[in-house]
Amino acid sequence: MSDKEVLTGGCLCGGVRYRVTERPMGVVNCHCGQCRRFHGHFGAYITIPREAVVIDAQDTLSWYRSSAKAQRGFCARCGSSLFWKGDGEALLDIAAGSLDQPTGLTTLRHIHVADKADYYAIDDGLERFPQGAPEPP
Ligand SMILES: [Zn+2]
Ligand SMILES: [Zn+2]
């Protein structure tokens, strides 16, 4: 992989396509109630500096204000859940499932496990945080 186009991804219908030009540390699974509803299960995210994300196609990209401090990006045509953007933050969270394969990434940790749903277990031995965890350095 080149440094300039490390990872690519997009929604189910192709209306939203993006490139990530900086390699993320890995994937973080968020088990909060908002992620669960937004994704239909827990949210698996990579975190990227906003200036390292290029959105090449966004005709169908729509944003939902999910809380007083954040918006969630999704495709208004196919319904794919794509982005989490905190107000005033220099980082963008991208749903790992929307990345084109192979990513070469691994899952790092679980966050907001205090809010996880009751129908699944977390048994992969990775670090767990009851609430959020510090952003990767
Ligand atoms: Zn779409
Ligand atoms: Zn969450």
XYZ file of C-alpha atoms and ligand atoms in Angstrom:
139
model
C 0.000 0.000 0.000
C 1.205 3.487 -0.767
C 1.240 6.229 1.812
C -1.099 8.337 -0.256
C -4.016 5.933 -0.548
C -3.897 3.675 2.438
C -7.511 2.533 2.599
C -10.663 3.054 0.577
C -14.297 2.471 1.361
C -17.873 3.427 0.734
C -21.522 2.640 1.197
C -23.505 -0.270 -0.159
C -24.825 1.535 -3.256
C -21.628 3.438 -4.092
C -23.166 6.885 -3.628
C -20.561 7.617 -0.957
C -16.903 6.758 -1.577
C -13.916 7.852 0.469
C -10.156 7.477 0.787
C -8.096 7.497 3.941
C -4.539 8.705 3.475
C -3.280 7.898 6.946
C -3.151 4.427 8.388
C -5.274 3.965 11.553
C -4.007 2.162 14.640
C -6.761 -0.417 14.332
C -10.444 -0.936 14.988
C -12.319 0.001 18.169
C -15.695 -1.564 18.913
C -18.182 0.794 20.555
C -21.060 -0.837 22.396
C -22.973 2.321 23.332
C -26.718 2.444 22.782
C -26.458 5.003 19.972
C -23.938 2.936 18.019
C -26.054 -0.167 18.469
C -29.108 1.502 16.974
C -27.164 3.265 14.232
C -25.364 0.091 13.093
C -27.892 -2.557 14.047
C -25.183 -4.007 16.331
C -22.113 -2.563 18.023
C -20.136 -0.009 16.052
C -16.663 -0.938 14.756
C -14.652 2.180 13.958
C -11.327 3.454 12.774
C -10.332 6.965 13.827
C -8.611 9.227 11.301
C -7.559 12.894 11.333
C -10.117 14.738 9.225
C -7.495 16.163 6.928
C -6.471 12.598 6.038
C -9.967 11.678 4.810
C -10.951 12.458 1.220
C -14.597 11.973 0.315
C -14.633 11.330 -3.442
C -18.392 10.793 -3.797
C -20.979 12.220 -1.426
C -24.140 12.815 -3.465
C -26.147 10.644 -1.091
C -24.263 11.424 2.120
C -26.543 12.719 4.844
C -25.865 13.712 8.453
C -27.995 13.040 11.494
C -27.394 15.026 14.687
C -27.396 12.128 17.142
C -26.448 14.168 20.204
C -25.666 17.697 21.312
C -21.999 17.118 20.477
C -21.906 14.819 17.452
C -23.361 13.935 14.077
C -23.537 10.590 12.321
C -23.086 10.248 8.577
C -25.031 7.735 6.516
C -26.111 7.101 2.938
C -29.608 8.433 2.353
C -30.129 6.015 -0.555
C -28.944 2.633 0.732
C -28.920 3.314 4.476
C -25.287 2.406 5.151
C -23.938 3.732 8.457
C -20.606 5.397 7.761
C -19.274 8.185 9.978
C -19.223 9.647 13.475
C -18.113 13.271 13.731
C -17.720 15.073 17.044
C -18.340 18.820 16.937
C -15.078 20.721 16.829
C -12.961 17.558 16.805
C -10.054 17.117 14.427
C -10.845 13.429 14.053
C -13.413 11.470 12.075
C -14.579 7.984 13.038
C -15.307 5.723 10.067
C -17.312 2.511 10.250
C -14.766 -0.254 9.668
C -17.327 -2.400 7.884
C -17.527 0.154 5.082
C -13.833 -0.288 4.225
C -12.872 -2.173 1.095
C -11.143 -5.463 1.825
C -8.475 -6.351 2.691
C -7.785 -3.758 5.359
C -4.918 -5.497 7.154
C -6.339 -4.065 10.390
C -7.034 -5.797 13.663
C -9.458 -4.988 16.479
C -7.824 -3.202 19.409
C -10.372 -2.801 22.201
C -13.979 -2.463 23.267
C -15.447 0.758 24.636
C -18.731 1.671 26.343
C -19.142 -1.966 27.349
C -21.319 -0.861 30.282
C -24.006 -0.171 27.659
C -23.599 -3.331 25.612
C -26.665 -5.333 24.625
C -27.497 -8.551 26.441
C -27.688 -10.901 23.455
C -23.949 -11.290 22.809
C -20.769 -11.873 24.772
C -17.405 -10.137 24.495
C -14.971 -13.012 24.801
C -12.030 -12.142 22.567
C -9.730 -11.202 25.461
C -9.206 -7.641 24.225
C -9.136 -4.594 26.515
C -12.546 -3.395 27.680
C -13.554 0.014 28.936
C -16.870 0.617 30.741
C -17.108 4.058 29.112
C -14.956 5.637 26.443
C -11.227 5.184 26.036
C -8.609 7.766 25.186
C -8.096 8.256 21.469
C -5.081 6.417 20.063
C -1.955 8.602 20.100
Zn -25.366 4.192 -0.496
Zn -20.845 4.311 20.383
